[in-house]
Amino acid sequence: MNVKLFRRSDQKAELNISSAMQRKISWTYSTIKPAIWITLNGWISIVFLVCLIIWPHNDYVMSIDTFDKIFGSKRNDFLVIHMIIVFILHEYFWYHFLLEVIHYKSAMNDFFINNWQYDDQQLSPQHRNYLIQFFRKSQFMAVIFLRCFIIGLLAIQFIFSNFSFDLFESYQINLTKLVLSSTLFFSYNIQCIYFIGNVFKSISFTVFIMEFFIVRLKQLSSKSALILQNSFQSSIKVQKLFWYRFHYEYVTLYSEMAIFNLTARNILFFIELLSKSSVVICLLFISQQTKMNIQITFVALAFILYFRVAHMPSYNRICWLSIHRWIARTQWLSMQRNVFTNSFPLRYSLKSRLFVQTMTNNLFGFTCGRMFFISKFKYIQIFLFINDYHNNVSTIRILPNRLECLYVVTATWSFHVCGICESNFHILMTYPSIENAEIKFCIRRGFEIIKFYNLRINYDLFDYQQRKISWTYSTIKPAIWITLNGWISIVFLVCLIIWPHNDYVMSIDIFDEIVGSQRNDFIGRPRKSRGLVQSRLEKREA
């Protein structure tokens, strides 16, 4: 599991595994260089979005009305507000993960340290091949989706630049708005690419870690089932030996999962917030459109993708079912021993029953932040809550038929995902075995991804373990530039809402024309845009 995935996505820093193990991370410029640039770009995007909201009409960037004209859609201010929420949450969780690394309390890094030299012999060949194929296929799909998204954003950037230049030639915007809006919008697209890369690659690796725990628990359950079948033929010494071994493996697995859950619960909480805001904004945005063109369809499909990603942690349901199967088998075995043989020592019987009760009370899985433990019951409860919101949303506006269909498809898909992933996912992931691949390489690849996307800093895991991370410019450079670009994008979007008509960036009306939707403004009064082509024809006739 390659660790570049985690450290690049979650920490935005270049860390080394040996430095983290020695707890001697060198905080040089090379270590923090990703954090500097990614964070800088992120905050530039945030400031840009905030300016679109707070100052919709200003002299520096185009207003939200201009964006409405460019994109040919209405109420793009809803999208701006949603992206502000997403970017701010993204920066907040990055800051949280970075503090854990600085204070050497990162649960994810502890997982990497414990499994850096993982022995594949601990897994059966079938489970080992399944995990390797799971990692390869999930990362392959993540890369494909990310490239498709990048192509789409580049196309939007090209359309935006083309229409902006046409508006400049027709004297609808000045040179300052053309240059500043194009620059900020490009920074915003860069931040979107980084964020989507985090969603696809980092979260897919997190799901792989969850599957890694589930497979280990399944293998433990298989061992328990095998000893249960031969329980009457085995001697008490063999049964005691098995019980001690099972108890040790179970406690070790539970402790590792509990430690990993300290990081996973924050990721799941971020996904939960993202999914809820995406559903609300999707309902409000699409309900304001008078026509459904290809640009609006792309936005709707993006929201469906976010909603689907929010239910990826449902794989822990498999872990929950495995625990209860083990409890049932243990109780049955104890009953058979008491009825027939009654030769098993009483103290071992009491210890086993107490251990079963402890397993029943254990929350062997993952939590969503500090709010709730993720289970199928909670999943259905959230689904019913969204359905109730959908029934009451008519107080805002009667939704079009296309939105009804969109919601039904999205809700139905997400509602059945728990059962589908358990019953059919093992069929989809069945591929020929790979002899030379190892689990530890997948872990190390995941560390690189998490380090870039989640931390935005460049450090070594050996320095982290030794508490000697060198905080130089090379260490925090990714965090600086990524965070800066993110906040620039946020400020740009806020400016579109607050100052929709200004002398520096295009208004939201121009974005409406480009996208092909309507009502991109949020604070300003809704108005009809005649369209860019129609206005040019009228000017030529005049």
mmCIF file of N, CA and C in Angstrom, residues 58-64 66 173 176-182 500-508:
data_model
loop_
_atom_site.group_PDB
_atom_site.id
_atom_site.type_symbol
_atom_site.label_atom_id
_atom_site.label_comp_id
_atom_site.label_asym_id
_atom_site.label_seq_id
_atom_site.Cartn_x
_atom_site.Cartn_y
_atom_site.Cartn_z
ATOM 1 N N ASN A 58 -18.240 44.755 -8.363
ATOM 2 C CA ASN A 58 -17.036 45.485 -7.983
ATOM 3 C C ASN A 58 -16.238 45.804 -9.235
ATOM 4 N N ASP A 59 -15.117 46.481 -9.042
ATOM 5 C CA ASP A 59 -14.315 46.969 -10.163
ATOM 6 C C ASP A 59 -13.141 46.063 -10.491
ATOM 7 N N TYR A 60 -13.072 44.885 -9.891
ATOM 8 C CA TYR A 60 -11.879 44.065 -10.051
ATOM 9 C C TYR A 60 -12.168 42.728 -10.732
ATOM 10 N N VAL A 61 -13.220 42.064 -10.341
ATOM 11 C CA VAL A 61 -13.551 40.764 -10.932
ATOM 12 C C VAL A 61 -14.956 40.833 -11.516
ATOM 13 N N MET A 62 -15.227 39.907 -12.423
ATOM 14 C CA MET A 62 -16.538 39.867 -13.053
ATOM 15 C C MET A 62 -17.600 39.477 -12.035
ATOM 16 N N SER A 63 -18.778 39.994 -12.219
ATOM 17 C CA SER A 63 -19.874 39.716 -11.305
ATOM 18 C C SER A 63 -20.459 38.339 -11.576
ATOM 19 N N ILE A 64 -21.326 37.914 -10.656
ATOM 20 C CA ILE A 64 -21.952 36.607 -10.813
ATOM 21 C C ILE A 64 -22.909 36.588 -11.992
ATOM 22 N N THR A 66 -22.308 37.993 -14.868
ATOM 23 C CA THR A 66 -21.484 37.710 -16.046
ATOM 24 C C THR A 66 -21.202 36.224 -16.166
ATOM 25 N N ILE A 173 -16.740 44.109 -20.786
ATOM 26 C CA ILE A 173 -15.829 44.074 -19.646
ATOM 27 C C ILE A 173 -14.536 44.774 -20.043
ATOM 28 N N THR A 176 -8.926 44.880 -17.031
ATOM 29 C CA THR A 176 -8.667 44.433 -15.657
ATOM 30 C C THR A 176 -9.533 43.238 -15.292
ATOM 31 N N LYS A 177 -10.804 43.304 -15.625
ATOM 32 C CA LYS A 177 -11.698 42.186 -15.343
ATOM 33 C C LYS A 177 -11.304 40.950 -16.135
ATOM 34 N N LEU A 178 -10.889 41.148 -17.375
ATOM 35 C CA LEU A 178 -10.504 40.003 -18.211
ATOM 36 C C LEU A 178 -9.310 39.264 -17.621
ATOM 37 N N VAL A 179 -8.264 40.002 -17.272
ATOM 38 C CA VAL A 179 -7.040 39.367 -16.777
ATOM 39 C C VAL A 179 -7.255 38.778 -15.389
ATOM 40 N N LEU A 180 -7.835 39.551 -14.493
ATOM 41 C CA LEU A 180 -7.989 39.085 -13.115
ATOM 42 C C LEU A 180 -8.979 37.931 -13.011
ATOM 43 N N SER A 181 -10.083 38.022 -13.742
ATOM 44 C CA SER A 181 -11.074 36.943 -13.691
ATOM 45 C C SER A 181 -10.524 35.655 -14.283
ATOM 46 N N SER A 182 -9.807 35.759 -15.387
ATOM 47 C CA SER A 182 -9.233 34.562 -16.009
ATOM 48 C C SER A 182 -8.207 33.914 -15.093
ATOM 49 N N PRO A 500 -21.476 41.193 -7.784
ATOM 50 C CA PRO A 500 -21.721 40.578 -9.097
ATOM 51 C C PRO A 500 -21.355 41.492 -10.255
ATOM 52 N N HIS A 501 -21.395 42.804 -10.063
ATOM 53 C CA HIS A 501 -21.068 43.760 -11.129
ATOM 54 C C HIS A 501 -19.943 44.664 -10.632
ATOM 55 N N ASN A 502 -18.757 44.414 -11.156
ATOM 56 C CA ASN A 502 -17.602 45.203 -10.761
ATOM 57 C C ASN A 502 -16.720 45.412 -11.978
ATOM 58 N N ASP A 503 -15.650 46.149 -11.786
ATOM 59 C CA ASP A 503 -14.763 46.519 -12.891
ATOM 60 C C ASP A 503 -13.547 45.618 -13.004
ATOM 61 N N TYR A 504 -13.501 44.538 -12.223
ATOM 62 C CA TYR A 504 -12.294 43.727 -12.193
ATOM 63 C C TYR A 504 -12.528 42.301 -12.679
ATOM 64 N N VAL A 505 -13.629 41.689 -12.311
ATOM 65 C CA VAL A 505 -13.939 40.341 -12.792
ATOM 66 C C VAL A 505 -15.319 40.358 -13.426
ATOM 67 N N MET A 506 -15.586 39.343 -14.255
ATOM 68 C CA MET A 506 -16.863 39.267 -14.940
ATOM 69 C C MET A 506 -17.988 38.999 -13.952
ATOM 70 N N SER A 507 -19.162 39.462 -14.291
ATOM 71 C CA SER A 507 -20.322 39.288 -13.426
ATOM 72 C C SER A 507 -20.879 37.879 -13.567
ATOM 73 N N ILE A 508 -21.835 37.564 -12.691
ATOM 74 C CA ILE A 508 -22.432 36.233 -12.712
ATOM 75 C C ILE A 508 -23.306 36.030 -13.937
#
